[in-house]
């Protein structure tokens, strides 16, 4: 019995099972808990939302700045090309999922089901609130990161780059030690409140539909990427898709783009990508190419906005997509990094309320794997294109 208990203590749950447990507990407990407990949960929810807003600009400053500064080292034209195609692919994934979601969701979701009017019958006020204003807003953080990152390249100031790298490590420690562990509790409090308000069936039903839609859209986008790469490189796209399958499954299971770099590199070699190109492109794309996570984020964002009766015009969304693709550079190495980096943009550009953000987090994190799986698989498509354009030149230079 003691050995069994020790084994149970040694088992560490990942973020995904914790989120699933939080959703299940919140849905059940919210049905019968007294209002006093719901208000306590609401108080935590409000305080955590303030802490989250405070940490996001720090995440961008600490991780985007050194990432941009590091772009000064590399292979010149090939480096610029990979960065550009990664950015275009990430923005393209956002526009693709927005277009599909806005056309499809009206057929499976009801507009305004979770609007302020629908939820106003039963309100739970926090016992107290605490304002934690961020150091700066998201737009300031992004622009400042670019100025400082590019400045360190041209001024050649290694001390500033080193400082921001160390600052980034501190921010990552804070996110991984405080924000990420508390996310399941944050989601639990939100789901519990939704359950107490009698709309949990809408939330859970929506979650399943959104996740299913996101998975399908990410696969369709991945197929499109490989068809384009196959046309450019003169390769069979479906054979290349088959070759990248181990990387997709690995990314799906461990929910990390950076951790799958060795697998993605091997899979790219099977598709005929030269070793030099694969070793350069795959690690670089793991930090800059976030098409899958962006598709998941945008699909969920569109669904939540539709449920709350919030309209997202195309022009406004394009502004969000262009900024989000830059902010996503700060996500590698941080669990749920794309989500964390995008929270500020959701609120400042799209006008999301804390309740909308909390629901988005619950749906986004309920099945995290398909975003990173699409990211790493798309890296292989970019490697095929880069090898076609630059591979021969590198081979000739070696000869």
mmCIF file of C-alpha atoms in Angstrom:
data_model
loop_
_atom_site.group_PDB
_atom_site.id
_atom_site.type_symbol
_atom_site.label_atom_id
_atom_site.label_comp_id
_atom_site.label_asym_id
_atom_site.label_seq_id
_atom_site.Cartn_x
_atom_site.Cartn_y
_atom_site.Cartn_z
ATOM 1 C CA UNK A 1 0.000 0.000 0.000
ATOM 2 C CA UNK A 2 2.838 2.372 0.873
ATOM 3 C CA UNK A 3 4.527 1.688 -2.461
ATOM 4 C CA UNK A 4 1.257 2.414 -4.267
ATOM 5 C CA UNK A 5 0.871 5.740 -2.423
ATOM 6 C CA UNK A 6 4.488 6.655 -3.201
ATOM 7 C CA UNK A 7 3.885 5.904 -6.881
ATOM 8 C CA UNK A 8 0.804 8.136 -6.856
ATOM 9 C CA UNK A 9 2.842 10.950 -5.299
ATOM 10 C CA UNK A 10 5.529 10.566 -7.945
ATOM 11 C CA UNK A 11 3.021 10.923 -10.804
ATOM 12 C CA UNK A 12 3.095 14.453 -12.220
ATOM 13 C CA UNK A 13 0.113 15.558 -14.264
ATOM 14 C CA UNK A 14 0.738 17.726 -17.302
ATOM 15 C CA UNK A 15 -1.182 20.884 -18.106
ATOM 16 C CA UNK A 16 -3.663 19.112 -20.382
ATOM 17 C CA UNK A 17 -5.031 16.621 -17.776
ATOM 18 C CA UNK A 18 -5.092 19.387 -15.159
ATOM 19 C CA UNK A 19 -7.218 21.550 -17.457
ATOM 20 C CA UNK A 20 -9.581 18.634 -18.174
ATOM 21 C CA UNK A 21 -9.953 17.964 -14.429
ATOM 22 C CA UNK A 22 -10.519 21.685 -13.784
ATOM 23 C CA UNK A 23 -13.277 21.839 -16.407
ATOM 24 C CA UNK A 24 -14.976 18.700 -15.060
ATOM 25 C CA UNK A 25 -14.830 19.824 -11.413
ATOM 26 C CA UNK A 26 -15.989 23.339 -12.231
ATOM 27 C CA UNK A 27 -18.932 22.050 -14.270
ATOM 28 C CA UNK A 28 -20.098 19.778 -11.433
ATOM 29 C CA UNK A 29 -19.372 21.925 -8.357
ATOM 30 C CA UNK A 30 -20.901 25.043 -9.884
ATOM 31 C CA UNK A 31 -24.296 23.333 -9.902
ATOM 32 C CA UNK A 32 -24.671 23.132 -6.117
ATOM 33 C CA UNK A 33 -21.990 25.207 -4.344
ATOM 34 C CA UNK A 34 -23.337 28.155 -2.274
ATOM 35 C CA UNK A 35 -22.928 31.628 -3.745
ATOM 36 C CA UNK A 36 -20.280 32.517 -1.146
ATOM 37 C CA UNK A 37 -17.860 29.998 -2.683
ATOM 38 C CA UNK A 38 -18.567 31.212 -6.201
ATOM 39 C CA UNK A 39 -17.767 34.755 -5.076
ATOM 40 C CA UNK A 40 -14.484 33.559 -3.539
ATOM 41 C CA UNK A 41 -13.620 31.876 -6.845
ATOM 42 C CA UNK A 42 -14.619 35.069 -8.677
ATOM 43 C CA UNK A 43 -12.242 37.060 -6.470
ATOM 44 C CA UNK A 44 -9.351 34.765 -7.403
ATOM 45 C CA UNK A 45 -10.381 34.946 -11.061
ATOM 46 C CA UNK A 46 -10.260 38.738 -11.100
ATOM 47 C CA UNK A 47 -6.911 38.905 -9.266
ATOM 48 C CA UNK A 48 -5.306 36.320 -11.544
ATOM 49 C CA UNK A 49 -6.544 38.187 -14.621
ATOM 50 C CA UNK A 50 -4.731 41.289 -13.348
ATOM 51 C CA UNK A 51 -1.532 39.279 -12.792
ATOM 52 C CA UNK A 52 -1.830 37.830 -16.286
ATOM 53 C CA UNK A 53 -2.176 41.275 -17.868
ATOM 54 C CA UNK A 54 0.885 42.416 -15.920
ATOM 55 C CA UNK A 55 3.073 39.510 -17.084
ATOM 56 C CA UNK A 56 2.298 39.484 -20.836
ATOM 57 C CA UNK A 57 4.226 42.674 -21.837
ATOM 58 C CA UNK A 58 7.164 41.387 -19.782
ATOM 59 C CA UNK A 59 7.032 38.123 -21.719
ATOM 60 C CA UNK A 60 7.207 39.979 -25.029
ATOM 61 C CA UNK A 61 10.018 42.299 -23.897
ATOM 62 C CA UNK A 62 12.057 39.497 -22.354
ATOM 63 C CA UNK A 63 11.756 36.975 -25.178
ATOM 64 C CA UNK A 64 11.097 38.867 -28.409
ATOM 65 C CA UNK A 65 13.965 41.347 -27.892
ATOM 66 C CA UNK A 66 16.788 38.744 -27.681
ATOM 67 C CA UNK A 67 15.111 36.676 -30.421
ATOM 68 C CA UNK A 68 15.306 39.624 -32.813
ATOM 69 C CA UNK A 69 18.849 40.431 -31.675
ATOM 70 C CA UNK A 70 19.923 36.868 -32.444
ATOM 71 C CA UNK A 71 18.759 37.242 -36.050
ATOM 72 C CA UNK A 72 21.919 39.250 -36.654
ATOM 73 C CA UNK A 73 23.839 36.012 -36.742
ATOM 74 C CA UNK A 74 23.178 33.556 -39.495
ATOM 75 C CA UNK A 75 23.274 32.891 -43.187
ATOM 76 C CA UNK A 76 22.281 36.245 -44.679
ATOM 77 C CA UNK A 77 19.718 35.923 -47.443
ATOM 78 C CA UNK A 78 18.589 32.462 -46.339
ATOM 79 C CA UNK A 79 17.974 33.745 -42.817
ATOM 80 C CA UNK A 80 15.853 36.648 -44.067
ATOM 81 C CA UNK A 81 13.950 34.333 -46.418
ATOM 82 C CA UNK A 82 13.117 31.840 -43.648
ATOM 83 C CA UNK A 83 11.968 34.621 -41.299
ATOM 84 C CA UNK A 84 9.791 36.155 -44.028
ATOM 85 C CA UNK A 85 8.174 32.893 -45.135
ATOM 86 C CA UNK A 86 7.550 31.890 -41.505
ATOM 87 C CA UNK A 87 5.817 35.201 -40.830
ATOM 88 C CA UNK A 88 3.748 34.981 -44.015
ATOM 89 C CA UNK A 89 2.728 31.404 -43.188
ATOM 90 C CA UNK A 90 1.695 32.335 -39.634
ATOM 91 C CA UNK A 91 -0.370 35.325 -40.821
ATOM 92 C CA UNK A 92 -1.781 33.158 -43.610
ATOM 93 C CA UNK A 93 -2.881 30.566 -41.044
ATOM 94 C CA UNK A 94 -4.659 33.300 -39.081
ATOM 95 C CA UNK A 95 -6.500 34.633 -42.147
ATOM 96 C CA UNK A 96 -7.357 31.106 -43.347
ATOM 97 C CA UNK A 97 -8.861 30.059 -40.011
ATOM 98 C CA UNK A 98 -10.687 33.392 -39.603
ATOM 99 C CA UNK A 99 -12.260 33.075 -43.053
ATOM 100 C CA UNK A 100 -13.320 29.466 -42.537
ATOM 101 C CA UNK A 101 -14.524 29.989 -38.964
ATOM 102 C CA UNK A 102 -16.648 33.062 -39.756
ATOM 103 C CA UNK A 103 -18.351 31.117 -42.550
ATOM 104 C CA UNK A 104 -18.788 27.860 -40.637
ATOM 105 C CA UNK A 105 -19.618 28.823 -37.042
ATOM 106 C CA UNK A 106 -22.959 30.537 -37.855
ATOM 107 C CA UNK A 107 -24.188 27.079 -38.917
ATOM 108 C CA UNK A 108 -23.246 25.305 -35.636
ATOM 109 C CA UNK A 109 -23.245 28.076 -32.984
ATOM 110 C CA UNK A 110 -25.881 30.537 -31.799
ATOM 111 C CA UNK A 111 -24.837 34.199 -31.739
ATOM 112 C CA UNK A 112 -24.883 36.024 -28.413
ATOM 113 C CA UNK A 113 -25.585 32.951 -26.249
ATOM 114 C CA UNK A 114 -23.067 34.192 -23.681
ATOM 115 C CA UNK A 115 -23.598 37.924 -24.149
ATOM 116 C CA UNK A 116 -23.903 40.293 -21.189
ATOM 117 C CA UNK A 117 -27.701 40.212 -21.425
ATOM 118 C CA UNK A 118 -27.777 36.415 -21.395
ATOM 119 C CA UNK A 119 -25.539 36.244 -18.324
ATOM 120 C CA UNK A 120 -27.008 39.158 -16.367
ATOM 121 C CA UNK A 121 -29.718 37.140 -14.597
ATOM 122 C CA UNK A 122 -27.250 35.931 -11.964
ATOM 123 C CA UNK A 123 -24.096 37.892 -11.210
ATOM 124 C CA UNK A 124 -21.302 37.038 -8.763
ATOM 125 C CA UNK A 125 -19.282 40.026 -7.564
ATOM 126 C CA UNK A 126 -15.754 39.535 -6.195
ATOM 127 C CA UNK A 127 -15.230 40.347 -2.521
ATOM 128 C CA UNK A 128 -12.465 42.785 -3.448
ATOM 129 C CA UNK A 129 -10.370 43.795 -6.447
ATOM 130 C CA UNK A 130 -6.736 44.770 -6.827
ATOM 131 C CA UNK A 131 -5.339 46.733 -9.755
ATOM 132 C CA UNK A 132 -1.938 45.583 -11.067
ATOM 133 C CA UNK A 133 -1.241 47.848 -14.047
ATOM 134 C CA UNK A 134 1.251 46.439 -16.574
ATOM 135 C CA UNK A 135 4.560 48.195 -17.171
ATOM 136 C CA UNK A 136 3.364 49.071 -20.687
ATOM 137 C CA UNK A 137 0.666 48.012 -23.133
ATOM 138 C CA UNK A 138 1.178 45.293 -25.752
ATOM 139 C CA UNK A 139 1.780 47.597 -28.712
ATOM 140 C CA UNK A 140 4.455 49.469 -26.764
ATOM 141 C CA UNK A 141 6.084 46.164 -25.771
ATOM 142 C CA UNK A 142 6.180 44.907 -29.377
ATOM 143 C CA UNK A 143 7.559 48.154 -30.826
ATOM 144 C CA UNK A 144 10.095 48.508 -27.998
ATOM 145 C CA UNK A 145 11.226 44.903 -28.543
ATOM 146 C CA UNK A 146 11.853 45.643 -32.215
ATOM 147 C CA UNK A 147 13.747 48.864 -31.481
ATOM 148 C CA UNK A 148 15.944 47.241 -28.839
ATOM 149 C CA UNK A 149 16.447 44.010 -30.793
ATOM 150 C CA UNK A 150 17.430 45.745 -34.036
ATOM 151 C CA UNK A 151 19.471 48.292 -32.090
ATOM 152 C CA UNK A 152 21.652 45.605 -30.544
ATOM 153 C CA UNK A 153 22.367 44.247 -34.040
ATOM 154 C CA UNK A 154 23.442 47.533 -35.611
ATOM 155 C CA UNK A 155 25.054 49.105 -32.547
ATOM 156 C CA UNK A 156 26.705 45.770 -31.692
ATOM 157 C CA UNK A 157 25.883 45.898 -27.996
ATOM 158 C CA UNK A 158 26.279 42.371 -26.587
ATOM 159 C CA UNK A 159 25.760 43.582 -23.017
ATOM 160 C CA UNK A 160 22.204 44.765 -23.772
ATOM 161 C CA UNK A 161 21.403 41.490 -25.559
ATOM 162 C CA UNK A 162 22.828 39.502 -22.641
ATOM 163 C CA UNK A 163 20.774 41.552 -20.182
ATOM 164 C CA UNK A 164 17.549 40.893 -22.073
ATOM 165 C CA UNK A 165 18.381 37.196 -22.417
ATOM 166 C CA UNK A 166 18.790 36.997 -18.634
ATOM 167 C CA UNK A 167 15.664 39.101 -18.155
ATOM 168 C CA UNK A 168 13.835 36.691 -20.476
ATOM 169 C CA UNK A 169 14.926 33.750 -18.339
ATOM 170 C CA UNK A 170 13.502 35.492 -15.269
ATOM 171 C CA UNK A 171 10.203 36.109 -17.079
ATOM 172 C CA UNK A 172 10.079 32.481 -18.270
ATOM 173 C CA UNK A 173 10.689 31.343 -14.679
ATOM 174 C CA UNK A 174 7.814 33.539 -13.481
ATOM 175 C CA UNK A 175 5.453 32.299 -16.200
ATOM 176 C CA UNK A 176 6.342 28.639 -15.652
ATOM 177 C CA UNK A 177 6.391 28.852 -11.836
ATOM 178 C CA UNK A 178 3.383 31.091 -11.179
ATOM 179 C CA UNK A 179 1.161 31.715 -14.211
ATOM 180 C CA UNK A 180 1.071 28.239 -15.817
ATOM 181 C CA UNK A 181 0.479 26.299 -12.544
ATOM 182 C CA UNK A 182 -2.403 28.633 -11.658
ATOM 183 C CA UNK A 183 -4.052 28.433 -15.092
ATOM 184 C CA UNK A 184 -6.092 25.277 -14.268
ATOM 185 C CA UNK A 185 -7.401 27.001 -11.124
ATOM 186 C CA UNK A 186 -8.254 30.090 -13.177
ATOM 187 C CA UNK A 187 -10.137 27.930 -15.667
ATOM 188 C CA UNK A 188 -11.845 26.041 -12.820
ATOM 189 C CA UNK A 189 -13.159 29.289 -11.298
ATOM 190 C CA UNK A 190 -14.459 30.470 -14.670
ATOM 191 C CA UNK A 191 -16.174 27.157 -15.478
ATOM 192 C CA UNK A 192 -17.612 27.003 -11.957
ATOM 193 C CA UNK A 193 -19.149 30.459 -12.378
ATOM 194 C CA UNK A 194 -20.540 29.539 -15.817
ATOM 195 C CA UNK A 195 -22.052 26.387 -14.308
ATOM 196 C CA UNK A 196 -23.631 28.374 -11.472
ATOM 197 C CA UNK A 197 -25.148 30.740 -14.065
ATOM 198 C CA UNK A 198 -26.694 27.785 -15.893
ATOM 199 C CA UNK A 199 -24.805 28.094 -19.184
ATOM 200 C CA UNK A 200 -22.285 25.277 -18.773
ATOM 201 C CA UNK A 201 -23.995 23.182 -21.450
ATOM 202 C CA UNK A 202 -23.327 25.958 -23.975
ATOM 203 C CA UNK A 203 -19.676 26.201 -22.901
ATOM 204 C CA UNK A 204 -18.950 22.472 -23.091
ATOM 205 C CA UNK A 205 -20.874 22.002 -26.327
ATOM 206 C CA UNK A 206 -19.051 24.920 -27.884
ATOM 207 C CA UNK A 207 -15.664 23.612 -26.740
ATOM 208 C CA UNK A 208 -16.123 20.290 -28.514
ATOM 209 C CA UNK A 209 -17.261 21.969 -31.743
ATOM 210 C CA UNK A 210 -14.424 24.510 -31.707
ATOM 211 C CA UNK A 211 -11.724 21.928 -31.008
ATOM 212 C CA UNK A 212 -13.011 19.671 -33.780
ATOM 213 C CA UNK A 213 -13.113 22.597 -36.204
ATOM 214 C CA UNK A 214 -9.588 23.677 -35.225
ATOM 215 C CA UNK A 215 -8.141 20.205 -35.794
ATOM 216 C CA UNK A 216 -9.714 19.964 -39.260
ATOM 217 C CA UNK A 217 -8.566 23.482 -40.267
ATOM 218 C CA UNK A 218 -4.997 22.860 -39.085
ATOM 219 C CA UNK A 219 -4.789 19.650 -41.134
ATOM 220 C CA UNK A 220 -6.237 21.365 -44.217
ATOM 221 C CA UNK A 221 -3.721 24.194 -43.875
ATOM 222 C CA UNK A 222 -0.895 21.681 -43.472
ATOM 223 C CA UNK A 223 -1.951 19.857 -46.648
ATOM 224 C CA UNK A 224 -2.066 23.201 -48.465
ATOM 225 C CA UNK A 225 1.457 24.038 -47.280
ATOM 226 C CA UNK A 226 2.837 20.759 -48.603
ATOM 227 C CA UNK A 227 1.026 21.060 -51.936
ATOM 228 C CA UNK A 228 2.626 24.491 -52.427
ATOM 229 C CA UNK A 229 6.025 23.192 -51.279
ATOM 230 C CA UNK A 230 5.669 20.159 -53.573
ATOM 231 C CA UNK A 231 4.895 22.362 -56.583
ATOM 232 C CA UNK A 232 7.866 24.634 -55.889
ATOM 233 C CA UNK A 233 10.325 21.787 -55.201
ATOM 234 C CA UNK A 234 8.939 19.307 -57.745
ATOM 235 C CA UNK A 235 8.210 16.705 -55.065
ATOM 236 C CA UNK A 236 5.198 14.529 -54.277
ATOM 237 C CA UNK A 237 3.454 16.514 -51.491
ATOM 238 C CA UNK A 238 1.603 13.514 -50.074
ATOM 239 C CA UNK A 239 4.811 11.505 -49.856
ATOM 240 C CA UNK A 240 6.370 14.404 -47.962
ATOM 241 C CA UNK A 241 3.312 14.525 -45.689
ATOM 242 C CA UNK A 242 3.760 10.835 -44.965
ATOM 243 C CA UNK A 243 7.437 11.428 -44.152
ATOM 244 C CA UNK A 244 6.585 14.214 -41.668
ATOM 245 C CA UNK A 245 3.944 12.113 -39.844
ATOM 246 C CA UNK A 246 6.304 11.042 -36.975
ATOM 247 C CA UNK A 247 7.022 14.717 -36.236
ATOM 248 C CA UNK A 248 3.277 15.509 -36.266
ATOM 249 C CA UNK A 249 2.480 12.691 -33.820
ATOM 250 C CA UNK A 250 5.400 13.635 -31.565
ATOM 251 C CA UNK A 251 4.353 17.288 -31.510
ATOM 252 C CA UNK A 252 0.764 16.273 -30.776
ATOM 253 C CA UNK A 253 1.821 14.119 -27.825
ATOM 254 C CA UNK A 254 4.359 16.404 -26.106
ATOM 255 C CA UNK A 255 2.788 19.765 -27.067
ATOM 256 C CA UNK A 256 6.078 21.510 -27.803
ATOM 257 C CA UNK A 257 7.552 22.792 -31.056
ATOM 258 C CA UNK A 258 11.108 23.163 -29.762
ATOM 259 C CA UNK A 259 11.278 19.668 -28.247
ATOM 260 C CA UNK A 260 10.445 18.035 -31.589
ATOM 261 C CA UNK A 261 13.367 19.622 -33.498
ATOM 262 C CA UNK A 262 15.414 16.371 -33.800
ATOM 263 C CA UNK A 263 12.396 14.403 -35.058
ATOM 264 C CA UNK A 264 11.370 17.088 -37.556
ATOM 265 C CA UNK A 265 14.944 17.288 -38.857
ATOM 266 C CA UNK A 266 15.080 13.522 -39.501
ATOM 267 C CA UNK A 267 11.701 13.599 -41.217
ATOM 268 C CA UNK A 268 12.831 16.464 -43.470
ATOM 269 C CA UNK A 269 15.915 14.494 -44.500
ATOM 270 C CA UNK A 270 13.610 11.669 -45.636
ATOM 271 C CA UNK A 271 11.889 14.179 -47.956
ATOM 272 C CA UNK A 272 15.208 14.926 -49.642
ATOM 273 C CA UNK A 273 16.130 18.112 -47.783
ATOM 274 C CA UNK A 274 19.901 18.527 -47.497
ATOM 275 C CA UNK A 275 21.357 18.155 -44.022
ATOM 276 C CA UNK A 276 22.807 21.679 -43.897
ATOM 277 C CA UNK A 277 19.468 23.256 -44.820
ATOM 278 C CA UNK A 278 17.496 21.060 -42.408
ATOM 279 C CA UNK A 279 19.864 21.820 -39.521
ATOM 280 C CA UNK A 280 19.486 25.539 -40.214
ATOM 281 C CA UNK A 281 15.776 25.852 -41.050
ATOM 282 C CA UNK A 282 14.120 23.518 -38.534
ATOM 283 C CA UNK A 283 15.560 25.063 -35.320
ATOM 284 C CA UNK A 284 14.953 28.578 -36.691
ATOM 285 C CA UNK A 285 11.332 27.798 -37.644
ATOM 286 C CA UNK A 286 10.665 26.306 -34.221
ATOM 287 C CA UNK A 287 11.083 29.861 -32.907
ATOM 288 C CA UNK A 288 9.397 31.815 -35.700
ATOM 289 C CA UNK A 289 6.776 29.603 -37.395
ATOM 290 C CA UNK A 290 3.592 29.262 -35.289
ATOM 291 C CA UNK A 291 0.912 28.617 -37.918
ATOM 292 C CA UNK A 292 -0.771 25.726 -36.073
ATOM 293 C CA UNK A 293 -0.994 27.451 -32.706
ATOM 294 C CA UNK A 294 -2.268 30.568 -34.475
ATOM 295 C CA UNK A 295 -4.981 28.590 -36.278
ATOM 296 C CA UNK A 296 -6.076 27.134 -32.940
ATOM 297 C CA UNK A 297 -6.046 30.574 -31.302
ATOM 298 C CA UNK A 298 -7.982 32.275 -34.116
ATOM 299 C CA UNK A 299 -10.564 29.497 -34.385
ATOM 300 C CA UNK A 300 -11.219 29.721 -30.650
ATOM 301 C CA UNK A 301 -11.189 33.525 -30.700
ATOM 302 C CA UNK A 302 -13.773 33.661 -33.482
ATOM 303 C CA UNK A 303 -16.058 31.188 -31.688
ATOM 304 C CA UNK A 304 -15.875 33.005 -28.330
ATOM 305 C CA UNK A 305 -16.515 36.389 -29.967
ATOM 306 C CA UNK A 306 -19.521 34.920 -31.806
ATOM 307 C CA UNK A 307 -20.959 33.467 -28.587
ATOM 308 C CA UNK A 308 -20.575 36.791 -26.777
ATOM 309 C CA UNK A 309 -22.124 38.700 -29.656
ATOM 310 C CA UNK A 310 -18.906 40.584 -30.469
ATOM 311 C CA UNK A 311 -18.303 41.371 -34.141
ATOM 312 C CA UNK A 312 -14.705 41.197 -35.434
ATOM 313 C CA UNK A 313 -14.459 43.107 -38.751
ATOM 314 C CA UNK A 314 -11.878 41.887 -41.263
ATOM 315 C CA UNK A 315 -9.801 45.083 -41.087
ATOM 316 C CA UNK A 316 -9.599 44.845 -37.297
ATOM 317 C CA UNK A 317 -8.704 41.172 -37.483
ATOM 318 C CA UNK A 318 -5.908 41.792 -40.007
ATOM 319 C CA UNK A 319 -4.403 44.265 -37.539
ATOM 320 C CA UNK A 320 -4.588 41.579 -34.842
ATOM 321 C CA UNK A 321 -3.100 38.891 -37.121
ATOM 322 C CA UNK A 322 -0.111 41.030 -38.123
ATOM 323 C CA UNK A 323 0.704 41.840 -34.497
ATOM 324 C CA UNK A 324 0.004 38.337 -33.194
ATOM 325 C CA UNK A 325 2.459 36.752 -35.643
ATOM 326 C CA UNK A 326 5.171 38.994 -34.189
ATOM 327 C CA UNK A 327 4.173 38.371 -30.564
ATOM 328 C CA UNK A 328 4.207 34.611 -31.206
ATOM 329 C CA UNK A 329 8.005 34.787 -31.549
ATOM 330 C CA UNK A 330 8.094 35.019 -27.752
ATOM 331 C CA UNK A 331 6.270 31.699 -27.292
ATOM 332 C CA UNK A 332 8.938 28.972 -27.820
ATOM 333 C CA UNK A 333 10.073 27.346 -24.597
ATOM 334 C CA UNK A 334 7.009 28.583 -22.692
ATOM 335 C CA UNK A 335 4.067 26.229 -22.211
ATOM 336 C CA UNK A 336 1.009 27.789 -23.833
ATOM 337 C CA UNK A 337 3.312 30.560 -25.043
ATOM 338 C CA UNK A 338 1.295 31.642 -28.093
ATOM 339 C CA UNK A 339 -1.782 31.982 -25.906
ATOM 340 C CA UNK A 340 0.129 33.918 -23.223
ATOM 341 C CA UNK A 341 1.677 36.266 -25.792
ATOM 342 C CA UNK A 342 -1.696 36.947 -27.437
ATOM 343 C CA UNK A 343 -3.807 37.750 -24.375
ATOM 344 C CA UNK A 344 -2.910 41.438 -24.391
ATOM 345 C CA UNK A 345 -3.673 41.759 -28.116
ATOM 346 C CA UNK A 346 -7.042 40.065 -27.671
ATOM 347 C CA UNK A 347 -8.048 42.694 -25.160
ATOM 348 C CA UNK A 348 -6.404 45.794 -26.662
ATOM 349 C CA UNK A 349 -7.171 45.167 -30.358
ATOM 350 C CA UNK A 350 -10.252 42.908 -30.372
ATOM 351 C CA UNK A 351 -11.810 44.261 -27.175
ATOM 352 C CA UNK A 352 -12.089 40.947 -25.325
ATOM 353 C CA UNK A 353 -13.401 41.085 -21.756
ATOM 354 C CA UNK A 354 -11.774 39.042 -18.939
ATOM 355 C CA UNK A 355 -14.696 36.582 -19.137
ATOM 356 C CA UNK A 356 -14.138 36.082 -22.865
ATOM 357 C CA UNK A 357 -10.390 35.598 -22.338
ATOM 358 C CA UNK A 358 -10.962 33.043 -19.577
ATOM 359 C CA UNK A 359 -13.351 31.010 -21.741
ATOM 360 C CA UNK A 360 -10.924 31.177 -24.666
ATOM 361 C CA UNK A 361 -8.150 29.828 -22.429
ATOM 362 C CA UNK A 362 -10.306 26.932 -21.278
ATOM 363 C CA UNK A 363 -11.141 25.852 -24.841
ATOM 364 C CA UNK A 364 -7.624 26.537 -26.161
ATOM 365 C CA UNK A 365 -5.903 24.467 -23.467
ATOM 366 C CA UNK A 366 -8.468 21.633 -23.461
ATOM 367 C CA UNK A 367 -6.581 19.992 -26.359
ATOM 368 C CA UNK A 368 -3.195 21.646 -26.794
ATOM 369 C CA UNK A 369 -1.392 19.141 -29.017
ATOM 370 C CA UNK A 370 -2.755 19.814 -32.489
ATOM 371 C CA UNK A 371 -1.328 23.355 -32.606
ATOM 372 C CA UNK A 372 2.337 22.395 -31.997
ATOM 373 C CA UNK A 373 1.853 19.342 -34.253
ATOM 374 C CA UNK A 374 0.883 21.615 -37.147
ATOM 375 C CA UNK A 375 3.724 24.017 -36.295
ATOM 376 C CA UNK A 376 6.481 21.403 -36.532
ATOM 377 C CA UNK A 377 4.983 19.716 -39.591
ATOM 378 C CA UNK A 378 4.776 23.067 -41.360
ATOM 379 C CA UNK A 379 8.474 23.618 -40.558
ATOM 380 C CA UNK A 380 9.201 20.639 -42.799
ATOM 381 C CA UNK A 381 7.327 22.265 -45.695
ATOM 382 C CA UNK A 382 9.372 25.446 -45.320
ATOM 383 C CA UNK A 383 12.574 23.366 -45.262
ATOM 384 C CA UNK A 384 11.586 21.775 -48.598
ATOM 385 C CA UNK A 385 11.076 25.204 -50.208
ATOM 386 C CA UNK A 386 14.325 26.615 -48.770
ATOM 387 C CA UNK A 387 16.265 23.566 -49.942
ATOM 388 C CA UNK A 388 14.907 24.003 -53.466
ATOM 389 C CA UNK A 389 15.943 27.672 -53.564
ATOM 390 C CA UNK A 390 19.194 27.657 -51.579
ATOM 391 C CA UNK A 391 20.260 24.005 -51.471
ATOM 392 C CA UNK A 392 21.991 23.937 -54.871
ATOM 393 C CA UNK A 393 23.848 27.175 -54.135
ATOM 394 C CA UNK A 394 25.192 25.728 -50.868
ATOM 395 C CA UNK A 395 26.225 22.529 -52.634
ATOM 396 C CA UNK A 396 28.002 24.513 -55.371
ATOM 397 C CA UNK A 397 29.737 26.677 -52.765
ATOM 398 C CA UNK A 398 31.057 23.551 -51.017
ATOM 399 C CA UNK A 399 32.293 22.115 -54.326
#
